[in-house]
Short mmCIF file of C-alpha atoms and ligand atoms in Angstrom, two decimals:
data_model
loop_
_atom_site.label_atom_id
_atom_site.label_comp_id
_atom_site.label_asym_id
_atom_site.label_seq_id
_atom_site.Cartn_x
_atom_site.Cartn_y
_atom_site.Cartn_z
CA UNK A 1 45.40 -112.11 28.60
CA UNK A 2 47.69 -109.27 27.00
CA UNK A 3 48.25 -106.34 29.86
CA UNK A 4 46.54 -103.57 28.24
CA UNK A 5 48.29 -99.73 28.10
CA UNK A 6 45.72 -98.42 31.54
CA UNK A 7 46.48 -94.63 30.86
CA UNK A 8 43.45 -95.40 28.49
CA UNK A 9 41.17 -96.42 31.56
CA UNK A 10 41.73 -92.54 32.47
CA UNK A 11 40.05 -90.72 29.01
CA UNK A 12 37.34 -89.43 31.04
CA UNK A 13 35.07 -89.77 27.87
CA UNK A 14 34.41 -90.76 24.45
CA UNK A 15 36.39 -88.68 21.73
CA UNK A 16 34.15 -85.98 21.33
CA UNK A 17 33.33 -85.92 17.84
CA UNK A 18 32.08 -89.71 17.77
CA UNK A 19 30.05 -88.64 20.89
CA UNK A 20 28.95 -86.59 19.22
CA UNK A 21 27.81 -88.88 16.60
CA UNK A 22 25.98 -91.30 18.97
CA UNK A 23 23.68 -89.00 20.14
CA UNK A 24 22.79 -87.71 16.57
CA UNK A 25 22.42 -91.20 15.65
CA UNK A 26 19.87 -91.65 18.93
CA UNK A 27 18.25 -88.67 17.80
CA UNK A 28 18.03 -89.82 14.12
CA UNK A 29 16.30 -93.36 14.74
CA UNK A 30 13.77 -91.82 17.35
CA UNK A 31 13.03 -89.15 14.69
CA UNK A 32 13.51 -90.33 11.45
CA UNK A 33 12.12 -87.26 9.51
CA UNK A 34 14.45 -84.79 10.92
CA UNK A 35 16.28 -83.14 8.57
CA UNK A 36 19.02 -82.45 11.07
CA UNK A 37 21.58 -79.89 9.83
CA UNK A 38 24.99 -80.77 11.05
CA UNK A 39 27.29 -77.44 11.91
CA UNK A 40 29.04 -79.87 14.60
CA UNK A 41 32.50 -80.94 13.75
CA UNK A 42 34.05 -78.76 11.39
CA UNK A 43 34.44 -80.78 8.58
CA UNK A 44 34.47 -78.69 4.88
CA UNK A 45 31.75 -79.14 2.04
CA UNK A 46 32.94 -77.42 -0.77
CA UNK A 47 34.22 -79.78 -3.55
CA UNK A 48 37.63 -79.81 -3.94
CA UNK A 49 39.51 -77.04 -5.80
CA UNK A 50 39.88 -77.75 -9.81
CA UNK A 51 43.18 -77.17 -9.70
CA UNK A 52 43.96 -80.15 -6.60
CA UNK A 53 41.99 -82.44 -8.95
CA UNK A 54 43.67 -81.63 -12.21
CA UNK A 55 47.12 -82.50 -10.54
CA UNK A 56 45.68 -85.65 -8.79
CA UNK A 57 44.35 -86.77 -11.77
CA UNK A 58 48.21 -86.20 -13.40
CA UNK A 59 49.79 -87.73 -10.77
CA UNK A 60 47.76 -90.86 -10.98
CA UNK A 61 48.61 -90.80 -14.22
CA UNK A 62 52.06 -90.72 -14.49
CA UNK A 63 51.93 -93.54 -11.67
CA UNK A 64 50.15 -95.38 -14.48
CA UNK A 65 53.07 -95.12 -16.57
CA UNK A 66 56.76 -97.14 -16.69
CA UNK A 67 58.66 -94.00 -16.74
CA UNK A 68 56.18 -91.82 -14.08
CA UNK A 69 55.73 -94.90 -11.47
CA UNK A 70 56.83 -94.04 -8.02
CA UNK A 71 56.86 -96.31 -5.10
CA UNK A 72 58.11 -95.29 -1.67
CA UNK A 73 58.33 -91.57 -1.30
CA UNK A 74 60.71 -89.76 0.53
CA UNK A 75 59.50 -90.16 4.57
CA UNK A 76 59.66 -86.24 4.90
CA UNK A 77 57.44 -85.46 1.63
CA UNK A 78 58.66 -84.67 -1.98
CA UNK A 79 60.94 -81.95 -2.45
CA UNK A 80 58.31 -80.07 -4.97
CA UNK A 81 55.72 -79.66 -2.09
CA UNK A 82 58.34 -78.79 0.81
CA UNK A 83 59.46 -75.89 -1.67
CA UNK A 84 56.22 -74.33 -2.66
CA UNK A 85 55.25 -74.94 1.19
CA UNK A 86 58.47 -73.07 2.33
CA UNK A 87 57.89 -70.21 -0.91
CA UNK A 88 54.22 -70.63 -0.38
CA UNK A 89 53.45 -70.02 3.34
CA UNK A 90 56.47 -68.69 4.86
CA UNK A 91 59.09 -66.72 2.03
CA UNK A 92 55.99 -64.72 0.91
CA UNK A 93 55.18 -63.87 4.13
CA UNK A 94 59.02 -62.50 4.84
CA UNK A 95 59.35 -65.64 6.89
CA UNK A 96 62.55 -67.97 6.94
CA UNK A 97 61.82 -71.34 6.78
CA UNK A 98 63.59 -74.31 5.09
CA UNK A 99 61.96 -76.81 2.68
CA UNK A 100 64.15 -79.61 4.97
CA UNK A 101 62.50 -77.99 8.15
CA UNK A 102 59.23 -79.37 6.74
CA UNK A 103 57.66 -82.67 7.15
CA UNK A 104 54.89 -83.64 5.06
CA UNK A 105 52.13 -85.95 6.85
CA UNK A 106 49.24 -87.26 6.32
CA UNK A 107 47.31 -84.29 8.11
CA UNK A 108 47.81 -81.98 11.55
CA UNK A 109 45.60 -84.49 13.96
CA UNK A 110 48.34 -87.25 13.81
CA UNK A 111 50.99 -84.34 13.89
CA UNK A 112 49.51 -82.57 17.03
CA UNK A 113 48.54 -86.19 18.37
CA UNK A 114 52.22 -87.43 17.73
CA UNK A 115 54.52 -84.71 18.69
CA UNK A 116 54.55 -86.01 22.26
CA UNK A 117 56.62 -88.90 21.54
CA UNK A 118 59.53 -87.25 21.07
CA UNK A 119 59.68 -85.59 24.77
CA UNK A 120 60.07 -86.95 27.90
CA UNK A 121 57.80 -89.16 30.03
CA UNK A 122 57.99 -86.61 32.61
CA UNK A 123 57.36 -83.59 30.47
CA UNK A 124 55.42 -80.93 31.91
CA UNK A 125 52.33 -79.95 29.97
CA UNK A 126 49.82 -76.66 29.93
CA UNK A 127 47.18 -76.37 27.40
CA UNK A 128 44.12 -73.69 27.64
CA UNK A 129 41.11 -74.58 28.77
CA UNK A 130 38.89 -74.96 26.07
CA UNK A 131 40.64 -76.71 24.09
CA UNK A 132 41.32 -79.42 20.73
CA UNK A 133 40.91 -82.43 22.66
CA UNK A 134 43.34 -84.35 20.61
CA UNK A 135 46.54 -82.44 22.89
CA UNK A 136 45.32 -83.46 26.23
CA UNK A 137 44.00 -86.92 25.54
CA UNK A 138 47.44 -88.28 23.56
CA UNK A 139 48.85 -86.87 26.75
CA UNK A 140 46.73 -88.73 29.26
CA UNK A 141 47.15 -92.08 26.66
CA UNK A 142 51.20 -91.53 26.62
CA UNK A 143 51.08 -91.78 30.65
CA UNK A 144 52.11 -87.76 31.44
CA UNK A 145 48.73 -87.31 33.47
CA UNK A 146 46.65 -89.03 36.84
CA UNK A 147 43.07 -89.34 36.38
CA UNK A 148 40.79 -86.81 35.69
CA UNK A 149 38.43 -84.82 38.35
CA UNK A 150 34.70 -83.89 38.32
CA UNK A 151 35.47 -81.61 35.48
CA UNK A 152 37.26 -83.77 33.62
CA UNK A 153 40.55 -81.79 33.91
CA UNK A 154 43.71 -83.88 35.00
CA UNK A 155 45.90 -84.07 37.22
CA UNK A 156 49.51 -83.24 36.10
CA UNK A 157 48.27 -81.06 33.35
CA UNK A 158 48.22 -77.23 33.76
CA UNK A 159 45.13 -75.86 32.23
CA UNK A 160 45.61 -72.36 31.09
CA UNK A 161 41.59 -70.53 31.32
CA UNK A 162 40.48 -68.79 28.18
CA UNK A 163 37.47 -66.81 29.53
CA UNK A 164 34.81 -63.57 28.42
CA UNK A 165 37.30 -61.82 30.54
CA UNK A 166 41.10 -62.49 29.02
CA UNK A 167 39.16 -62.84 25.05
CA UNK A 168 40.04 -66.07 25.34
CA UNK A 169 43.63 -65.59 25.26
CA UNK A 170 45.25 -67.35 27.71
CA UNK A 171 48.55 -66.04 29.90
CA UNK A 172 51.62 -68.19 30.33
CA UNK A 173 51.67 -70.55 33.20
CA UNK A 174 52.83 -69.23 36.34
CA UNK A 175 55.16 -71.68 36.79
CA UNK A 176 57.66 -73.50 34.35
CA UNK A 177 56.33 -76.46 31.83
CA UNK A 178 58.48 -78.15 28.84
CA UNK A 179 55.53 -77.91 26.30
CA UNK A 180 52.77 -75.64 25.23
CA UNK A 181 50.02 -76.18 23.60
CA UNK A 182 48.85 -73.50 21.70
CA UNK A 183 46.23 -72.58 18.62
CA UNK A 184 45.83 -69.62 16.33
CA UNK A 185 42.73 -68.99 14.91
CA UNK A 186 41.46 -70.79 17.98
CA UNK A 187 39.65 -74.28 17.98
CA UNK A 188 36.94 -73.98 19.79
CA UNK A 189 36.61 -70.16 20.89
CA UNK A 190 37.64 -68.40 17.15
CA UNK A 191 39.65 -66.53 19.16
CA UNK A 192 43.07 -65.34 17.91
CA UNK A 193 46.56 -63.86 18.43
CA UNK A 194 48.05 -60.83 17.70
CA UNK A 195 51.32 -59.78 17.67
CA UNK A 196 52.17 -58.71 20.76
CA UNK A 197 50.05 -61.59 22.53
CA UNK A 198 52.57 -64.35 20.71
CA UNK A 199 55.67 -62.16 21.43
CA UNK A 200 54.85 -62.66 25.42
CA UNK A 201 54.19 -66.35 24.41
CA UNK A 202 57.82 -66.57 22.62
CA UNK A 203 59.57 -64.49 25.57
CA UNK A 204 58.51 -66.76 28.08
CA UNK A 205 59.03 -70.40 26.42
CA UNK A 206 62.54 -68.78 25.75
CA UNK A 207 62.62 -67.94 29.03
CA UNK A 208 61.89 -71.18 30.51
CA UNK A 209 63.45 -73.64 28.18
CA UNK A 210 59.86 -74.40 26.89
CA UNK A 211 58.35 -75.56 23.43
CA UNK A 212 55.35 -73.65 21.71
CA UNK A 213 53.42 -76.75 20.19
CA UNK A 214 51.55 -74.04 17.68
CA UNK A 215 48.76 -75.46 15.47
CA UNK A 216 47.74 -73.11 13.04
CA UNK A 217 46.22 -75.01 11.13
CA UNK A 218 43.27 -71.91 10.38
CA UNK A 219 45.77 -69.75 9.36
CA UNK A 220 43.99 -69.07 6.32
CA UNK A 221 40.87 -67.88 7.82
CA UNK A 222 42.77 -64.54 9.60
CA UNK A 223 41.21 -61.95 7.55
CA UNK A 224 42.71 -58.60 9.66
CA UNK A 225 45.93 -57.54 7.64
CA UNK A 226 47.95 -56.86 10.31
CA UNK A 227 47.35 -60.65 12.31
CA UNK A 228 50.47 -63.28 12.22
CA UNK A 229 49.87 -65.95 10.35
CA UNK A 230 52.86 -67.98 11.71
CA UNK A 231 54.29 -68.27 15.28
CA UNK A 232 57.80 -67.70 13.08
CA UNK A 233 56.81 -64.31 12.41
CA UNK A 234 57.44 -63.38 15.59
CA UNK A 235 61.70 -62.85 16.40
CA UNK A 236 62.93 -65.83 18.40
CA UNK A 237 60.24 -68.17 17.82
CA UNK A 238 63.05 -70.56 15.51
CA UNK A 239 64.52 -71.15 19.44
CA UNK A 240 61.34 -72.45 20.93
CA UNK A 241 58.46 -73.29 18.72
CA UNK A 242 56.87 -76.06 16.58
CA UNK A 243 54.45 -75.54 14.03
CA UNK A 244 51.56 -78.00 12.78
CA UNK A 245 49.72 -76.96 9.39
CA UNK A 246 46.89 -78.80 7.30
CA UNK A 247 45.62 -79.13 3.79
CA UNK A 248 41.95 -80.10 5.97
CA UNK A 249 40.32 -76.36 6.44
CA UNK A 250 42.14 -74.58 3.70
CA UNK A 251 41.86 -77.11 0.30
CA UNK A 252 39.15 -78.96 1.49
CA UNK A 253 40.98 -82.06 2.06
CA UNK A 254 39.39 -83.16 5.20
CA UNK A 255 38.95 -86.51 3.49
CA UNK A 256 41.82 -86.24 0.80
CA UNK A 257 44.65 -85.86 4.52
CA UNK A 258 47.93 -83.68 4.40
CA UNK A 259 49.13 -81.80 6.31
CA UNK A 260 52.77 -80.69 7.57
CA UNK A 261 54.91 -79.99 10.60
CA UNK A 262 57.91 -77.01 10.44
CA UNK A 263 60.99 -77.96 12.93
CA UNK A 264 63.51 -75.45 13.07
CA UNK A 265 67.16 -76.75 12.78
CA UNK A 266 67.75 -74.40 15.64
CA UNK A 267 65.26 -75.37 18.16
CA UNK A 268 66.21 -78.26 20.92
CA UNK A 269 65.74 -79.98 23.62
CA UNK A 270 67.79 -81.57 26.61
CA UNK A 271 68.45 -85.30 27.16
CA UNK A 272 68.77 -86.37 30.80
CA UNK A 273 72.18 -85.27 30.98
CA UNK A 274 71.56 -81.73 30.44
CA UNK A 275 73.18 -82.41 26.86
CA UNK A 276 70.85 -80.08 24.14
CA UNK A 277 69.57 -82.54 21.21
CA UNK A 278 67.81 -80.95 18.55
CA UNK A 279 64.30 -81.70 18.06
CA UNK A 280 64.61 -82.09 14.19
CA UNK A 281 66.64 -84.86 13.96
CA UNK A 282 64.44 -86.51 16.73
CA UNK A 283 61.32 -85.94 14.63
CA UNK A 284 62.60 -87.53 11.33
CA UNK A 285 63.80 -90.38 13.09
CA UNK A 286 60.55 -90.67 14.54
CA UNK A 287 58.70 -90.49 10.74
CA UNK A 288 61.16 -93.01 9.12
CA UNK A 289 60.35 -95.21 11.37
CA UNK A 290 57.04 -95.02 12.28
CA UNK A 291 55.67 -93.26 8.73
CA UNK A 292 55.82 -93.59 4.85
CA UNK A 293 55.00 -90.61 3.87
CA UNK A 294 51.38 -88.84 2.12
CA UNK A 295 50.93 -90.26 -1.06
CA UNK A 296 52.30 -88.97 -4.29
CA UNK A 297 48.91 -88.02 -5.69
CA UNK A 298 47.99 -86.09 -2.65
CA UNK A 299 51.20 -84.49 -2.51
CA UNK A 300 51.03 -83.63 -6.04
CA UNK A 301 47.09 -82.08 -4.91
CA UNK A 302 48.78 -80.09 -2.09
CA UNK A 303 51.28 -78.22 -4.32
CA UNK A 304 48.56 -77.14 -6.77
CA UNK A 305 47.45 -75.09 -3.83
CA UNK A 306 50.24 -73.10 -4.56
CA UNK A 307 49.50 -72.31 -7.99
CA UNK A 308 47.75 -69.02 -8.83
CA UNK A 309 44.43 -71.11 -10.02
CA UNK A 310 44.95 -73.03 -6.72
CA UNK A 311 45.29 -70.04 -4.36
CA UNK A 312 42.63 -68.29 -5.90
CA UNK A 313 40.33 -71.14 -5.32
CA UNK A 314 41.21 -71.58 -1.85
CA UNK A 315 40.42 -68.09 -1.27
CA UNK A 316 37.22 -68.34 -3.38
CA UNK A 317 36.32 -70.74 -0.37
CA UNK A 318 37.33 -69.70 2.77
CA UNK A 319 35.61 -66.32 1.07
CA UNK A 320 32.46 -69.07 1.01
CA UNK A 321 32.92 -70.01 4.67
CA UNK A 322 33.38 -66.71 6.31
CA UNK A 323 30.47 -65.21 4.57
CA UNK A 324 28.66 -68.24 6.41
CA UNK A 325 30.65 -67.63 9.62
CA UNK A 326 29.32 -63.86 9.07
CA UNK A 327 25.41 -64.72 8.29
CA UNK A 328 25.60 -67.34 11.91
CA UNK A 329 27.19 -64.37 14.06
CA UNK A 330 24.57 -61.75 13.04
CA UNK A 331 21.84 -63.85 13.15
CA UNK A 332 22.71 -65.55 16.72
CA UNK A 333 23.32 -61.45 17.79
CA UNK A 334 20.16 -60.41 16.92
CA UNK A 335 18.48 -63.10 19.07
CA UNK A 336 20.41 -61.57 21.99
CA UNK A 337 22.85 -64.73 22.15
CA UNK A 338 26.32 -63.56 23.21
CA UNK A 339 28.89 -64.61 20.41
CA UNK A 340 32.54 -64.39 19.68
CA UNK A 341 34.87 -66.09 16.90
CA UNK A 342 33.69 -66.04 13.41
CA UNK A 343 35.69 -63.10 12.54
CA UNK A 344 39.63 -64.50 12.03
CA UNK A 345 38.37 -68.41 12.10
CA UNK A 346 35.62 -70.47 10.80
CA UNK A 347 34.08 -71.30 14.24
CA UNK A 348 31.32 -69.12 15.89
CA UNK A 349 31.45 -69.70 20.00
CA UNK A 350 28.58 -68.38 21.59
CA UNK A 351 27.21 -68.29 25.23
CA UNK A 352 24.73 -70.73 26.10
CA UNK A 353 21.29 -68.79 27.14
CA UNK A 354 20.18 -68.67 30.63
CA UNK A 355 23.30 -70.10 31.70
CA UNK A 356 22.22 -73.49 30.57
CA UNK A 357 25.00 -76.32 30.19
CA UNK A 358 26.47 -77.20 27.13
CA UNK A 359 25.24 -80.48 26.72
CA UNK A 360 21.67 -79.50 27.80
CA UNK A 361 22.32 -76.79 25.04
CA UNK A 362 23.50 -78.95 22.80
CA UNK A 363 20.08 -81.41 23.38
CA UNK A 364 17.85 -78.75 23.04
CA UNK A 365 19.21 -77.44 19.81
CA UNK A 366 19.32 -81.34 18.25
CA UNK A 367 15.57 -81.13 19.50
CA UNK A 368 13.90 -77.97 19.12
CA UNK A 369 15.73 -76.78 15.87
CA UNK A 370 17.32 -80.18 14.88
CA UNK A 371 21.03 -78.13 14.11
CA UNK A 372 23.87 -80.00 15.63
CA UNK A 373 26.47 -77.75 16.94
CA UNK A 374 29.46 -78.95 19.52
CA UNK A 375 28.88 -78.37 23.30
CA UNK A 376 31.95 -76.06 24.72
CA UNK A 377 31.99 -78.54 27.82
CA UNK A 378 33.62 -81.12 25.52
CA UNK A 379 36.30 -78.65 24.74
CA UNK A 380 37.35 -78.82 28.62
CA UNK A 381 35.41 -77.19 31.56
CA UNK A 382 35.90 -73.33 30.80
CA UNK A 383 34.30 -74.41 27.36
CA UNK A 384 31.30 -74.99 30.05
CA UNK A 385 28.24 -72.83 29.36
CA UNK A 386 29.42 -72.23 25.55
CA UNK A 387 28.62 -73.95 22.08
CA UNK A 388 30.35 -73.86 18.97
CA UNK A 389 28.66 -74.10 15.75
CA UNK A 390 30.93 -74.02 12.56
CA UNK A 391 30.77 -72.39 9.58
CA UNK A 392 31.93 -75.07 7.04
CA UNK A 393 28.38 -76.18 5.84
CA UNK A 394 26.23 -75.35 2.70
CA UNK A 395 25.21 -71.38 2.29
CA UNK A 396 21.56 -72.26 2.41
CA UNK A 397 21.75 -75.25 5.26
CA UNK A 398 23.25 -72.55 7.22
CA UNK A 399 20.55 -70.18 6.67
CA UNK A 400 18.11 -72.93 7.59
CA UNK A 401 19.91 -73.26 10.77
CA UNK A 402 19.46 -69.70 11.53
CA UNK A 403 16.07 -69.74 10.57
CA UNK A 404 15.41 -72.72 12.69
CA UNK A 405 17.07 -71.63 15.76
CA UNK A 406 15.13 -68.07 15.34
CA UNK A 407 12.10 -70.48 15.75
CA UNK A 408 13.09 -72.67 18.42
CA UNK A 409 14.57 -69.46 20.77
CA UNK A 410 13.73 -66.26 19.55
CA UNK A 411 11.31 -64.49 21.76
C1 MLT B 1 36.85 -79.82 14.85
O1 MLT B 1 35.66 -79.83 14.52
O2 MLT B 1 37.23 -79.41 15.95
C2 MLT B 1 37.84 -80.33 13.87
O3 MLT B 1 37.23 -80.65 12.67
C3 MLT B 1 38.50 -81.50 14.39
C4 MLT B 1 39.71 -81.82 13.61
O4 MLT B 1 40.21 -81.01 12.83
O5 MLT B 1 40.21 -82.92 13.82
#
């Protein structure tokens, strides 16, 4: 028998979100007339933008044609979306970075889940506690970590808490670590990151040698004017930080997958001489081999998001989703439930009442008001005692949901 990779004998559970799944599924067959509202994973419902269709529909097209066919694309995207990416999200923004610092990919979960590769085996890691699982398990899988304890944190990892009491913020580690990661708008709290609070971030990694692993990919969502939308708005952050974006939250292309990664030419690591290597080159290498790049029609989809039609449809429907995020706040606060997020990000995180566990939460609200939601717990064990329920859903399921939950715990 083949020896099997045993860092995957240490996940301490399921992936959440298919968990997830299995117990709405147990639900579902032993109450088939549920009409169970799912505000769980945060996955977008809004048909895609006219514009993203108009240029798929092109692109196909042309790839229908002698003269338009395309077969491989170039590993690190087309040229057309790097430069409305790099005009797009950064230039406007008074923010320099290159269309060759960006690598198109097939969306920021494989990005987040892959960056690891390129670092050491002995890499120190620190990620706050709750967090996007996908950072800790590739982690655990790639052999940086022991097992986990009671509370499913493990050992070798430096869990950063993001509590009531810091606003979910967390402080740098007390004591040196190669990589960070970090995300703005916050999965799971909504919690995010103003300037000053990513200027202490940037002055330490730069201080210790370390990498910012930034995921921002709810940029969009930040509604307060004054809020960085990029961890390169902040002065040194070229030196020390890597940036993951994606198509999924903003375009609606959960489904459709694109995202993209910025490496500074600047920023680099050391091999085990001491010699610096930059991380660019290390990342390319890493695509050509391992990745053929998002396909043309989707690329050709991403760029109309740069349009004027395409931007104002985006907005049109993150406009959608925070008037959701809005109408699940004030009706959880006047039930007396504690809630933050919802304000900068798409997710509402909320205390669980009576100091009941997030699972047990999580049961009772599949049972009594049949609304999934995601238990904090499986965010990590400060998540513990919190739920997240997510504003990407239907205007009037998520009224339902309110109305339901009024029902099952109002007083
Ligand atoms: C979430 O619900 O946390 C996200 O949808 C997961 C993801 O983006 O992969």
């Amino acid at each position: 028998m083949a020896r099997i990779n045993d860092n995957y004998l240490k996940l301490a559970a399921g992936y959440l979100f298919p968990e997830i799944s299995r117990r709405v599924d147990a639900f579902r067959e032993s109450h088939p007339d549920a009409a169970i509202i799912p505000l769980g994973i945060g996955d977008v419902v809004l048909p895609l933008p006219q514009s993203v269709r108009d240029a798929m529909h092109r692109a196909v097209d042309e790839l229908g044609t002698d003269e338009g066919f395309r077969g491989y694309g170039p590993y690190e995207g087309y040229d057309f979306l790097r430069e409305a990416i790099a005009e797009g999200d950064f230039r406007s923004r008074g923010v320099e970075v290159s269309p060759d610092e960006i690598f198109v990919s097939d969306g920021s979960k494989c990005d987040s889940a892959n960056i690891q590769e390129i670092f050491a085996q002995s890499a120190t890691i620190a990620v706050p506690d709750p967090v996007y699982p996908v950072y800790v398990d590739t982690n655990v899988m790639a052999g940086r970590t022991g097992v986990a304890d009671a509370d499913g944190r493990y050992q070798g990892i430096e869990y950063l808490p993001c509590t009531e009491q810091n606003g979910f913020l967390p402080e740098p580690p007390s004591r040196p670590v190669d990589l960070v990661y970090l995300c703005f708008p916050n999965n799971p709290t909504g919690a995010v990151a103003d300037r000053a609070a990513l200027g202490r971030w940037v002055a330490w990694a730069r201080e210790n040698g370390a990498v910012l692993l930034f995921d921002a990919a709810y940029e969009l969502y930040i509604g307060e004017p004054e809020l960085p939308h990029s961890i390169y708005e902040i002065e040194g952050a070229r030196e020390c930080a890597i940036e993951f974006r994606s198509f999924s939250k903003s375009a609606g292309f959960t489904g459709v997958r694109c995202g993209y990664v910025v490496i500074p030419r600047e920023l680099e690591g050391r091999d085990e001489s001491g010699r610096a290597v930059g991380l660019h080159g290390l990342w390319a290498r890493r695509s050509n081999t391992k990745f053929n790049g998002a396909s043309y029609p989707v690329q050709c989809g991403a760029a109309a998001v740069y349009t004027d039609a395409g931007r104002r449809e985006i907005l049109a429907n993150r406009d959608y989703y925070m008037a959701n995020a809005r109408q699940i706040r004030q009706g959880l606060d006047e039930l007396g439930f504690t809630v933050y997020g919802g304000v900068n990000a798409p997710y509402v995180w909320l205390k669980t009442p009576g100091g009941a566990g997030s699972w047990d939460f999580f049961d009772a609200m599949l049972e009594r008001a049949n609304v999934v939601g995601t238990p904090g717990a499986g965010f990590g064990a400060c998540g513990e005692g919190f739920f997240r329920l997510s504003a990407f859903g239907r205007e009037d399921a998520i009224k339902e949901a309110i109305d339901r939950i009024r029902q099952a715990f109002g007083s």
